Amino acid sequence: MTGNKKADLAIMILSLVTSLAVVGIMAFRMFIFKKNLPDPQALEALLQQERSDMDSGTFPIKKMIVNLQSRKNRLRFLDVKINLMPFGRRDLDVLARNRHTIQDIIIDTVSRMYPHQLNKLTGKILLENRIKQQVHYKLGYPAIKNIYFSRFVIQ
């Protein structure tokens, strides 16, 4: 201790008050404050809806071979097969009705890129984002959640 009776008493009182405050907060959180739990039926309904949205499947785009820009005389092309994952079931029908428009967008977007861009991961991500943006623009709303490349060969 400090040797000063008044200072020692003040330190002990401050320590006691701090300890009682911590114990009081812990007791309040454990015994008095009860967090309301959500309704189990509402949670189950929400889970079922999310599962049905996720089970909407993918929309396959058939295998395409697209010519790429090349700075050399050698012809370069991309052999690609794409699966589009829509946000929901209704988007599958919209994608099916606009299949040819989506294929045109893919051909146009891929043909504007160079092989050295597509060989890198960043180029594939850029291609995915460009395709998504163009399809969303043409459809008027975002319909594609993800794009999966099941075949991606540059020759």
mmCIF file of C-alpha atoms in Angstrom:
data_model
loop_
_atom_site.group_PDB
_atom_site.id
_atom_site.type_symbol
_atom_site.label_atom_id
_atom_site.label_comp_id
_atom_site.label_asym_id
_atom_site.label_seq_id
_atom_site.Cartn_x
_atom_site.Cartn_y
_atom_site.Cartn_z
ATOM 1 C CA MET A 1 0.000 0.000 0.000
ATOM 2 C CA THR A 2 1.019 3.620 -0.170
ATOM 3 C CA GLY A 3 1.441 4.266 3.555
ATOM 4 C CA ASN A 4 -1.112 7.055 3.508
ATOM 5 C CA LYS A 5 -4.285 5.926 5.251
ATOM 6 C CA LYS A 6 -6.592 8.185 3.252
ATOM 7 C CA ALA A 7 -5.069 7.142 -0.102
ATOM 8 C CA ASP A 8 -5.237 3.455 0.857
ATOM 9 C CA LEU A 9 -8.884 3.832 1.899
ATOM 10 C CA ALA A 10 -9.727 5.592 -1.388
ATOM 11 C CA ILE A 11 -8.021 2.833 -3.431
ATOM 12 C CA MET A 12 -9.880 0.119 -1.498
ATOM 13 C CA ILE A 13 -13.240 1.863 -1.933
ATOM 14 C CA LEU A 14 -12.585 2.393 -5.662
ATOM 15 C CA SER A 15 -11.614 -1.280 -6.079
ATOM 16 C CA LEU A 16 -14.733 -2.376 -4.176
ATOM 17 C CA VAL A 17 -17.022 -0.149 -6.287
ATOM 18 C CA THR A 18 -15.439 -1.402 -9.522
ATOM 19 C CA SER A 19 -15.776 -5.044 -8.458
ATOM 20 C CA LEU A 20 -19.418 -4.555 -7.433
ATOM 21 C CA ALA A 21 -20.164 -2.843 -10.766
ATOM 22 C CA VAL A 22 -18.681 -5.740 -12.744
ATOM 23 C CA VAL A 23 -20.570 -8.321 -10.667
ATOM 24 C CA GLY A 24 -23.783 -6.295 -11.071
ATOM 25 C CA ILE A 25 -23.398 -6.136 -14.860
ATOM 26 C CA MET A 26 -22.725 -9.862 -15.045
ATOM 27 C CA ALA A 27 -25.753 -10.657 -12.838
ATOM 28 C CA PHE A 28 -27.945 -8.379 -14.954
ATOM 29 C CA ARG A 29 -26.828 -10.095 -18.205
ATOM 30 C CA MET A 30 -27.249 -13.602 -16.762
ATOM 31 C CA PHE A 31 -30.456 -13.375 -14.711
ATOM 32 C CA ILE A 32 -32.451 -10.244 -15.509
ATOM 33 C CA PHE A 33 -31.872 -9.462 -19.191
ATOM 34 C CA LYS A 34 -33.368 -12.179 -21.381
ATOM 35 C CA LYS A 35 -32.986 -11.978 -25.133
ATOM 36 C CA ASN A 36 -36.195 -12.740 -27.005
ATOM 37 C CA LEU A 37 -35.783 -15.826 -29.137
ATOM 38 C CA PRO A 38 -37.347 -15.865 -32.595
ATOM 39 C CA ASP A 39 -40.434 -17.912 -33.323
ATOM 40 C CA PRO A 40 -39.424 -21.447 -34.436
ATOM 41 C CA GLN A 41 -42.202 -21.651 -37.040
ATOM 42 C CA ALA A 42 -41.164 -18.345 -38.612
ATOM 43 C CA LEU A 43 -37.535 -19.477 -38.726
ATOM 44 C CA GLU A 44 -38.535 -22.774 -40.347
ATOM 45 C CA ALA A 45 -40.616 -20.971 -43.001
ATOM 46 C CA LEU A 46 -37.742 -18.617 -43.754
ATOM 47 C CA LEU A 47 -35.340 -21.554 -44.042
ATOM 48 C CA GLN A 48 -37.688 -23.390 -46.424
ATOM 49 C CA GLN A 49 -37.970 -20.321 -48.660
ATOM 50 C CA GLU A 50 -34.199 -19.879 -48.768
ATOM 51 C CA ARG A 51 -33.757 -23.565 -49.629
ATOM 52 C CA SER A 52 -36.291 -23.350 -52.449
ATOM 53 C CA ASP A 53 -34.519 -20.274 -53.844
ATOM 54 C CA MET A 54 -31.174 -22.048 -53.669
ATOM 55 C CA ASP A 55 -32.579 -25.184 -55.303
ATOM 56 C CA SER A 56 -33.503 -23.226 -58.390
ATOM 57 C CA GLY A 57 -30.558 -24.870 -60.146
ATOM 58 C CA THR A 58 -28.383 -23.523 -62.874
ATOM 59 C CA PHE A 59 -29.135 -22.511 -66.409
ATOM 60 C CA PRO A 60 -26.689 -24.195 -68.800
ATOM 61 C CA ILE A 61 -25.364 -22.419 -71.866
ATOM 62 C CA LYS A 62 -24.217 -24.921 -74.455
ATOM 63 C CA LYS A 63 -20.567 -25.228 -75.404
ATOM 64 C CA MET A 64 -19.350 -22.320 -77.526
ATOM 65 C CA ILE A 65 -16.141 -21.634 -79.403
ATOM 66 C CA VAL A 66 -15.356 -17.926 -79.623
ATOM 67 C CA ASN A 67 -12.528 -16.272 -81.538
ATOM 68 C CA LEU A 68 -10.306 -14.050 -79.433
ATOM 69 C CA GLN A 69 -8.382 -10.937 -80.355
ATOM 70 C CA SER A 70 -4.772 -11.718 -81.112
ATOM 71 C CA ARG A 71 -1.804 -9.469 -81.793
ATOM 72 C CA LYS A 72 -0.089 -12.207 -83.754
ATOM 73 C CA ASN A 73 -1.066 -13.957 -86.974
ATOM 74 C CA ARG A 74 -2.009 -17.072 -85.047
ATOM 75 C CA LEU A 75 -5.739 -17.644 -84.557
ATOM 76 C CA ARG A 76 -6.712 -17.902 -80.869
ATOM 77 C CA PHE A 77 -10.071 -19.066 -79.565
ATOM 78 C CA LEU A 78 -11.855 -19.889 -76.337
ATOM 79 C CA ASP A 79 -13.738 -23.139 -75.888
ATOM 80 C CA VAL A 80 -16.216 -22.385 -73.100
ATOM 81 C CA LYS A 81 -19.247 -23.958 -71.419
ATOM 82 C CA ILE A 82 -21.090 -21.775 -68.931
ATOM 83 C CA ASN A 83 -23.729 -22.384 -66.257
ATOM 84 C CA LEU A 84 -25.654 -19.388 -64.958
ATOM 85 C CA MET A 85 -27.074 -19.437 -61.437
ATOM 86 C CA PRO A 86 -30.191 -17.262 -61.212
ATOM 87 C CA PHE A 87 -31.455 -15.555 -58.081
ATOM 88 C CA GLY A 88 -34.739 -17.493 -58.129
ATOM 89 C CA ARG A 89 -36.961 -19.874 -60.050
ATOM 90 C CA ARG A 90 -38.722 -17.156 -62.024
ATOM 91 C CA ASP A 91 -35.358 -16.009 -63.346
ATOM 92 C CA LEU A 92 -34.815 -19.436 -64.937
ATOM 93 C CA ASP A 93 -37.775 -18.801 -67.250
ATOM 94 C CA VAL A 94 -36.491 -15.339 -68.121
ATOM 95 C CA LEU A 95 -33.048 -16.728 -68.914
ATOM 96 C CA ALA A 96 -34.585 -19.486 -71.053
ATOM 97 C CA ARG A 97 -36.593 -16.942 -73.065
ATOM 98 C CA ASN A 98 -33.472 -14.819 -73.596
ATOM 99 C CA ARG A 99 -31.016 -17.656 -74.298
ATOM 100 C CA HIS A 100 -29.930 -16.282 -77.685
ATOM 101 C CA THR A 101 -29.451 -12.769 -76.335
ATOM 102 C CA ILE A 102 -27.274 -14.146 -73.530
ATOM 103 C CA GLN A 103 -25.211 -16.164 -76.007
ATOM 104 C CA ASP A 104 -24.706 -13.018 -78.122
ATOM 105 C CA ILE A 105 -23.589 -11.111 -75.028
ATOM 106 C CA ILE A 106 -21.104 -13.862 -74.149
ATOM 107 C CA ILE A 107 -19.703 -13.958 -77.700
ATOM 108 C CA ASP A 108 -19.417 -10.178 -77.863
ATOM 109 C CA THR A 109 -17.796 -9.877 -74.433
ATOM 110 C CA VAL A 110 -15.321 -12.730 -74.933
ATOM 111 C CA SER A 111 -14.310 -11.624 -78.432
ATOM 112 C CA ARG A 112 -13.234 -8.226 -77.097
ATOM 113 C CA MET A 113 -10.698 -9.758 -74.721
ATOM 114 C CA TYR A 114 -7.154 -10.939 -75.379
ATOM 115 C CA PRO A 115 -5.926 -14.456 -74.538
ATOM 116 C CA HIS A 116 -3.325 -13.156 -72.084
ATOM 117 C CA GLN A 117 -6.138 -11.464 -70.121
ATOM 118 C CA LEU A 118 -8.237 -14.620 -69.957
ATOM 119 C CA ASN A 119 -5.307 -16.784 -68.855
ATOM 120 C CA LYS A 120 -5.223 -14.969 -65.514
ATOM 121 C CA LEU A 121 -7.696 -15.326 -62.672
ATOM 122 C CA THR A 122 -8.382 -11.594 -62.710
ATOM 123 C CA GLY A 123 -9.289 -11.839 -66.392
ATOM 124 C CA LYS A 124 -11.822 -14.586 -65.685
ATOM 125 C CA ILE A 125 -13.347 -12.545 -62.876
ATOM 126 C CA LEU A 126 -13.456 -9.519 -65.158
ATOM 127 C CA LEU A 127 -15.154 -11.598 -67.855
ATOM 128 C CA GLU A 128 -17.708 -12.875 -65.351
ATOM 129 C CA ASN A 129 -18.503 -9.339 -64.155
ATOM 130 C CA ARG A 130 -18.808 -7.989 -67.694
ATOM 131 C CA ILE A 131 -21.180 -10.778 -68.717
ATOM 132 C CA LYS A 132 -23.304 -10.214 -65.604
ATOM 133 C CA GLN A 133 -23.479 -6.466 -66.176
ATOM 134 C CA GLN A 134 -24.461 -6.832 -69.819
ATOM 135 C CA VAL A 135 -27.136 -9.450 -69.104
ATOM 136 C CA HIS A 136 -28.565 -7.383 -66.253
ATOM 137 C CA TYR A 137 -28.625 -4.334 -68.536
ATOM 138 C CA LYS A 138 -30.410 -6.228 -71.340
ATOM 139 C CA LEU A 139 -32.958 -7.842 -69.016
ATOM 140 C CA GLY A 140 -33.565 -4.674 -67.045
ATOM 141 C CA TYR A 141 -32.924 -6.234 -63.636
ATOM 142 C CA PRO A 142 -30.310 -8.460 -61.966
ATOM 143 C CA ALA A 143 -31.193 -12.068 -62.757
ATOM 144 C CA ILE A 144 -27.825 -13.804 -62.450
ATOM 145 C CA LYS A 145 -26.307 -14.505 -59.059
ATOM 146 C CA ASN A 146 -23.202 -16.422 -60.197
ATOM 147 C CA ILE A 147 -21.548 -17.629 -63.357
ATOM 148 C CA TYR A 148 -19.792 -20.996 -63.388
ATOM 149 C CA PHE A 149 -17.370 -21.973 -66.123
ATOM 150 C CA SER A 150 -17.542 -25.754 -66.477
ATOM 151 C CA ARG A 151 -15.186 -25.671 -69.479
ATOM 152 C CA PHE A 152 -12.663 -22.903 -70.136
ATOM 153 C CA VAL A 153 -9.925 -23.743 -72.647
ATOM 154 C CA ILE A 154 -7.879 -21.163 -74.554
ATOM 155 C CA GLN A 155 -6.119 -22.406 -77.680
#
